[in-house]
Amino acid sequence: MIAHLRGTLLAKHPNQAIVEAAGVGYDVTISIETFTHLPAEGSEVKLHIHTHVREDAIALFGFAQKDEKRLFEKLTTVSGIGPKLAITVLSGISSDRLIATIRAQDHATLTKVPGIGKKTAERVVLELKDKLDEFALSSAHVSHVPVGAATEDVLSALTNLGYQKPAAEKAMENALKKEPGIQDDFEQLFRATLAAIR
């Protein structure tokens, strides 16, 4: 099975990368988080790969960071979550935020991800909350943005504009230190975060 892929990045889209290695072009499904880490098309790229084999297809799922791949594999152990939904989850919420959300048993944040209903969110928390100890060190240094009504929407809007999620989170954290009362106001928070990121 393919576990790692290094080659030339022929094309990239928010959910797909095509990597040429030894004359073969591999179609790899990726998350938004991995997409933001990809180099320019034509550059060398390295991806950690999870190979998913079904009776009718072999699918490759690629990750810029090893921890994101490990988290993806944990998600796919949850009943009702296949690899495509796991990628959707990792595209809707950053790895470090997802870990914090599961540990906090925050079902509401999980249900904001397309395809995750209340019961699935409860299963994710129940089945994974005690299985994330190995991620403790990697997420210890991450900025922690308070969860408000507008924070996820602002982060989503900024990543859609092309900003990297870690940079957007750090800018939001700085903006909220100056004006803590704006975390529920999308427009004010968006403008303040955008000003802090530039």
mmCIF file of C-alpha atoms in Angstrom:
data_model
loop_
_atom_site.group_PDB
_atom_site.id
_atom_site.type_symbol
_atom_site.label_atom_id
_atom_site.label_comp_id
_atom_site.label_asym_id
_atom_site.label_seq_id
_atom_site.Cartn_x
_atom_site.Cartn_y
_atom_site.Cartn_z
ATOM 1 C CA MET A 1 0.000 0.000 0.000
ATOM 2 C CA ILE A 2 1.098 3.564 -0.660
ATOM 3 C CA ALA A 3 2.013 5.362 2.595
ATOM 4 C CA HIS A 4 4.023 8.310 1.278
ATOM 5 C CA LEU A 5 4.194 10.119 -2.039
ATOM 6 C CA ARG A 6 6.884 12.487 -3.307
ATOM 7 C CA GLY A 7 6.773 14.000 -6.767
ATOM 8 C CA THR A 8 5.815 16.985 -8.872
ATOM 9 C CA LEU A 9 2.576 18.773 -8.052
ATOM 10 C CA LEU A 10 0.806 18.878 -11.432
ATOM 11 C CA ALA A 11 -2.442 20.445 -10.198
ATOM 12 C CA LYS A 12 -4.069 21.457 -6.939
ATOM 13 C CA HIS A 13 -7.624 22.259 -5.900
ATOM 14 C CA PRO A 14 -9.133 22.692 -2.413
ATOM 15 C CA ASN A 15 -10.060 18.986 -2.298
ATOM 16 C CA GLN A 16 -7.638 17.414 -4.794
ATOM 17 C CA ALA A 17 -3.950 17.229 -5.683
ATOM 18 C CA ILE A 18 -2.466 15.474 -8.699
ATOM 19 C CA VAL A 19 1.090 14.345 -8.051
ATOM 20 C CA GLU A 20 3.373 12.865 -10.684
ATOM 21 C CA ALA A 21 5.884 10.322 -9.384
ATOM 22 C CA ALA A 22 7.993 8.105 -11.659
ATOM 23 C CA GLY A 23 5.858 9.038 -14.666
ATOM 24 C CA VAL A 24 2.534 8.206 -13.007
ATOM 25 C CA GLY A 25 -0.012 10.899 -12.034
ATOM 26 C CA TYR A 26 -1.691 10.099 -8.721
ATOM 27 C CA ASP A 27 -5.109 11.621 -7.968
ATOM 28 C CA VAL A 28 -5.091 12.401 -4.233
ATOM 29 C CA THR A 29 -8.035 13.620 -2.164
ATOM 30 C CA ILE A 30 -6.930 16.291 0.330
ATOM 31 C CA SER A 31 -8.389 18.548 3.024
ATOM 32 C CA ILE A 32 -8.481 22.350 2.945
ATOM 33 C CA GLU A 33 -5.797 22.347 5.663
ATOM 34 C CA THR A 34 -3.417 20.327 3.459
ATOM 35 C CA PHE A 35 -4.318 22.472 0.429
ATOM 36 C CA THR A 36 -3.096 25.589 2.280
ATOM 37 C CA HIS A 37 0.297 23.902 2.841
ATOM 38 C CA LEU A 38 0.849 22.868 -0.790
ATOM 39 C CA PRO A 39 3.604 24.565 -2.826
ATOM 40 C CA ALA A 40 3.046 26.118 -6.261
ATOM 41 C CA GLU A 41 2.088 23.833 -9.155
ATOM 42 C CA GLY A 42 5.217 22.433 -10.781
ATOM 43 C CA SER A 43 7.072 22.233 -7.427
ATOM 44 C CA GLU A 44 8.121 19.115 -5.569
ATOM 45 C CA VAL A 45 5.572 17.996 -2.998
ATOM 46 C CA LYS A 46 5.576 15.365 -0.242
ATOM 47 C CA LEU A 47 2.357 13.902 1.116
ATOM 48 C CA HIS A 48 1.594 11.327 3.787
ATOM 49 C CA ILE A 49 -0.868 8.933 2.158
ATOM 50 C CA HIS A 50 -3.716 6.799 3.435
ATOM 51 C CA THR A 51 -4.710 4.194 0.842
ATOM 52 C CA HIS A 52 -8.371 3.206 1.015
ATOM 53 C CA VAL A 53 -9.247 -0.002 -0.809
ATOM 54 C CA ARG A 54 -12.806 -0.933 -1.746
ATOM 55 C CA GLU A 55 -14.051 -3.695 -4.029
ATOM 56 C CA ASP A 56 -14.587 -1.235 -6.871
ATOM 57 C CA ALA A 57 -11.891 1.386 -6.268
ATOM 58 C CA ILE A 58 -8.584 2.345 -4.682
ATOM 59 C CA ALA A 59 -8.591 5.894 -3.311
ATOM 60 C CA LEU A 60 -5.640 7.934 -2.047
ATOM 61 C CA PHE A 61 -6.033 10.494 0.733
ATOM 62 C CA GLY A 62 -3.087 12.837 1.231
ATOM 63 C CA PHE A 63 -1.908 14.967 4.150
ATOM 64 C CA ALA A 64 0.818 17.587 4.500
ATOM 65 C CA GLN A 65 1.228 16.794 8.215
ATOM 66 C CA LYS A 66 1.589 13.333 9.739
ATOM 67 C CA ASP A 67 -0.679 14.294 12.652
ATOM 68 C CA GLU A 68 -3.509 15.183 10.273
ATOM 69 C CA LYS A 69 -3.230 11.716 8.699
ATOM 70 C CA ARG A 70 -3.321 10.077 12.139
ATOM 71 C CA LEU A 71 -6.375 12.117 13.104
ATOM 72 C CA PHE A 72 -8.060 11.189 9.796
ATOM 73 C CA GLU A 73 -7.446 7.499 10.552
ATOM 74 C CA LYS A 74 -8.913 7.924 14.048
ATOM 75 C CA LEU A 75 -12.031 9.552 12.568
ATOM 76 C CA THR A 76 -12.566 6.674 10.145
ATOM 77 C CA THR A 77 -12.740 4.238 13.083
ATOM 78 C CA VAL A 78 -15.950 5.968 14.236
ATOM 79 C CA SER A 79 -19.124 4.212 13.110
ATOM 80 C CA GLY A 80 -20.757 6.141 10.266
ATOM 81 C CA ILE A 81 -17.640 8.105 9.244
ATOM 82 C CA GLY A 82 -15.986 6.993 6.028
ATOM 83 C CA PRO A 83 -12.877 8.536 4.482
ATOM 84 C CA LYS A 84 -14.800 11.158 2.453
ATOM 85 C CA LEU A 85 -16.679 12.437 5.497
ATOM 86 C CA ALA A 86 -13.440 12.396 7.532
ATOM 87 C CA ILE A 87 -11.834 14.670 4.905
ATOM 88 C CA THR A 88 -14.894 16.939 5.054
ATOM 89 C CA VAL A 89 -14.512 17.171 8.846
ATOM 90 C CA LEU A 90 -10.813 18.057 8.544
ATOM 91 C CA SER A 91 -11.660 20.659 5.899
ATOM 92 C CA GLY A 92 -14.310 22.233 8.108
ATOM 93 C CA ILE A 93 -12.216 22.481 11.263
ATOM 94 C CA SER A 94 -8.432 22.496 11.722
ATOM 95 C CA SER A 95 -6.786 19.421 13.271
ATOM 96 C CA ASP A 96 -5.809 21.215 16.478
ATOM 97 C CA ARG A 97 -9.252 22.777 16.839
ATOM 98 C CA LEU A 98 -10.878 19.377 16.250
ATOM 99 C CA ILE A 99 -8.768 17.770 18.972
ATOM 100 C CA ALA A 100 -9.687 20.556 21.413
ATOM 101 C CA THR A 101 -13.362 20.291 20.415
ATOM 102 C CA ILE A 102 -13.477 16.523 21.001
ATOM 103 C CA ARG A 103 -11.674 16.811 24.347
ATOM 104 C CA ALA A 104 -14.102 19.540 25.439
ATOM 105 C CA GLN A 105 -17.026 17.311 24.323
ATOM 106 C CA ASP A 106 -18.265 20.263 22.266
ATOM 107 C CA HIS A 107 -20.989 18.645 20.151
ATOM 108 C CA ALA A 108 -22.293 21.989 18.876
ATOM 109 C CA THR A 109 -19.049 22.864 17.072
ATOM 110 C CA LEU A 110 -18.894 19.411 15.460
ATOM 111 C CA THR A 111 -22.441 19.672 14.115
ATOM 112 C CA LYS A 112 -21.457 22.832 12.183
ATOM 113 C CA VAL A 113 -19.438 20.574 9.846
ATOM 114 C CA PRO A 114 -21.485 19.512 6.779
ATOM 115 C CA GLY A 115 -22.531 15.874 7.080
ATOM 116 C CA ILE A 116 -22.133 15.698 10.867
ATOM 117 C CA GLY A 117 -25.445 15.467 12.675
ATOM 118 C CA LYS A 118 -26.063 15.402 16.416
ATOM 119 C CA LYS A 119 -25.806 11.607 16.745
ATOM 120 C CA THR A 120 -22.587 11.411 14.713
ATOM 121 C CA ALA A 121 -21.065 14.249 16.768
ATOM 122 C CA GLU A 122 -21.941 12.366 19.956
ATOM 123 C CA ARG A 123 -20.324 9.179 18.577
ATOM 124 C CA VAL A 124 -17.142 11.070 17.600
ATOM 125 C CA VAL A 125 -16.789 12.487 21.113
ATOM 126 C CA LEU A 126 -17.693 9.210 22.838
ATOM 127 C CA GLU A 127 -15.349 7.046 20.761
ATOM 128 C CA LEU A 128 -12.361 9.415 20.448
ATOM 129 C CA LYS A 129 -12.198 11.579 23.563
ATOM 130 C CA ASP A 130 -9.931 9.086 25.358
ATOM 131 C CA LYS A 131 -7.854 8.199 22.280
ATOM 132 C CA LEU A 132 -6.179 11.543 21.579
ATOM 133 C CA ASP A 133 -3.379 11.502 24.182
ATOM 134 C CA GLU A 134 -0.734 11.061 21.480
ATOM 135 C CA PHE A 135 -1.679 14.482 20.082
ATOM 136 C CA ALA A 136 -1.049 16.323 23.362
ATOM 137 C CA LEU A 137 2.398 17.684 22.539
ATOM 138 C CA SER A 138 1.695 18.633 18.944
ATOM 139 C CA SER A 139 -1.292 20.776 19.862
ATOM 140 C CA ALA A 140 0.108 22.309 23.062
ATOM 141 C CA HIS A 141 1.619 25.320 21.272
ATOM 142 C CA VAL A 142 -1.416 26.123 19.145
ATOM 143 C CA SER A 143 -3.246 29.419 19.513
ATOM 144 C CA HIS A 144 -6.633 29.021 21.169
ATOM 145 C CA VAL A 145 -9.344 31.193 19.717
ATOM 146 C CA PRO A 146 -12.433 31.492 21.933
ATOM 147 C CA VAL A 147 -15.441 29.831 20.345
ATOM 148 C CA GLY A 148 -18.034 32.484 19.524
ATOM 149 C CA ALA A 149 -20.969 32.609 17.160
ATOM 150 C CA ALA A 150 -18.829 34.204 14.449
ATOM 151 C CA THR A 151 -15.332 32.741 14.926
ATOM 152 C CA GLU A 152 -15.694 29.656 12.715
ATOM 153 C CA ASP A 153 -17.442 31.666 9.978
ATOM 154 C CA VAL A 154 -14.678 34.273 9.961
ATOM 155 C CA LEU A 155 -11.966 31.594 9.813
ATOM 156 C CA SER A 156 -13.798 29.880 6.959
ATOM 157 C CA ALA A 157 -14.148 33.168 5.061
ATOM 158 C CA LEU A 158 -10.440 33.966 5.485
ATOM 159 C CA THR A 159 -9.270 30.526 4.345
ATOM 160 C CA ASN A 160 -11.558 30.836 1.314
ATOM 161 C CA LEU A 161 -9.794 34.122 0.542
ATOM 162 C CA GLY A 162 -6.480 32.262 0.530
ATOM 163 C CA TYR A 163 -5.125 32.967 4.017
ATOM 164 C CA GLN A 164 -3.607 30.016 5.868
ATOM 165 C CA LYS A 165 -5.743 28.877 8.794
ATOM 166 C CA PRO A 166 -2.965 29.010 11.457
ATOM 167 C CA ALA A 167 -2.186 32.623 10.451
ATOM 168 C CA ALA A 168 -5.892 33.517 10.503
ATOM 169 C CA GLU A 169 -6.329 31.937 13.955
ATOM 170 C CA LYS A 170 -3.321 33.820 15.334
ATOM 171 C CA ALA A 171 -4.609 37.116 13.883
ATOM 172 C CA MET A 172 -8.059 36.462 15.359
ATOM 173 C CA GLU A 173 -6.541 35.703 18.752
ATOM 174 C CA ASN A 174 -4.686 39.043 18.640
ATOM 175 C CA ALA A 175 -7.822 40.888 17.478
ATOM 176 C CA LEU A 176 -9.888 39.405 20.312
ATOM 177 C CA LYS A 177 -7.263 40.377 22.899
ATOM 178 C CA LYS A 178 -7.808 44.008 21.853
ATOM 179 C CA GLU A 179 -11.600 43.761 21.499
ATOM 180 C CA PRO A 180 -12.922 40.688 23.365
ATOM 181 C CA GLY A 181 -16.536 41.767 22.920
ATOM 182 C CA ILE A 182 -16.647 41.239 19.146
ATOM 183 C CA GLN A 183 -16.410 37.445 19.009
ATOM 184 C CA ASP A 184 -20.142 37.100 18.211
ATOM 185 C CA ASP A 185 -20.240 39.852 15.559
ATOM 186 C CA PHE A 186 -19.160 38.477 12.174
ATOM 187 C CA GLU A 187 -18.555 41.808 10.444
ATOM 188 C CA GLN A 188 -16.564 43.432 13.254
ATOM 189 C CA LEU A 189 -14.552 40.280 13.919
ATOM 190 C CA PHE A 190 -13.829 39.768 10.219
ATOM 191 C CA ARG A 191 -12.566 43.351 9.795
ATOM 192 C CA ALA A 192 -10.463 43.227 12.980
ATOM 193 C CA THR A 193 -8.908 39.859 12.058
ATOM 194 C CA LEU A 194 -8.210 41.009 8.506
ATOM 195 C CA ALA A 195 -6.469 44.115 9.855
ATOM 196 C CA ALA A 196 -4.376 41.985 12.224
ATOM 197 C CA ILE A 197 -3.364 39.493 9.525
ATOM 198 C CA ARG A 198 -1.934 42.094 7.114
#
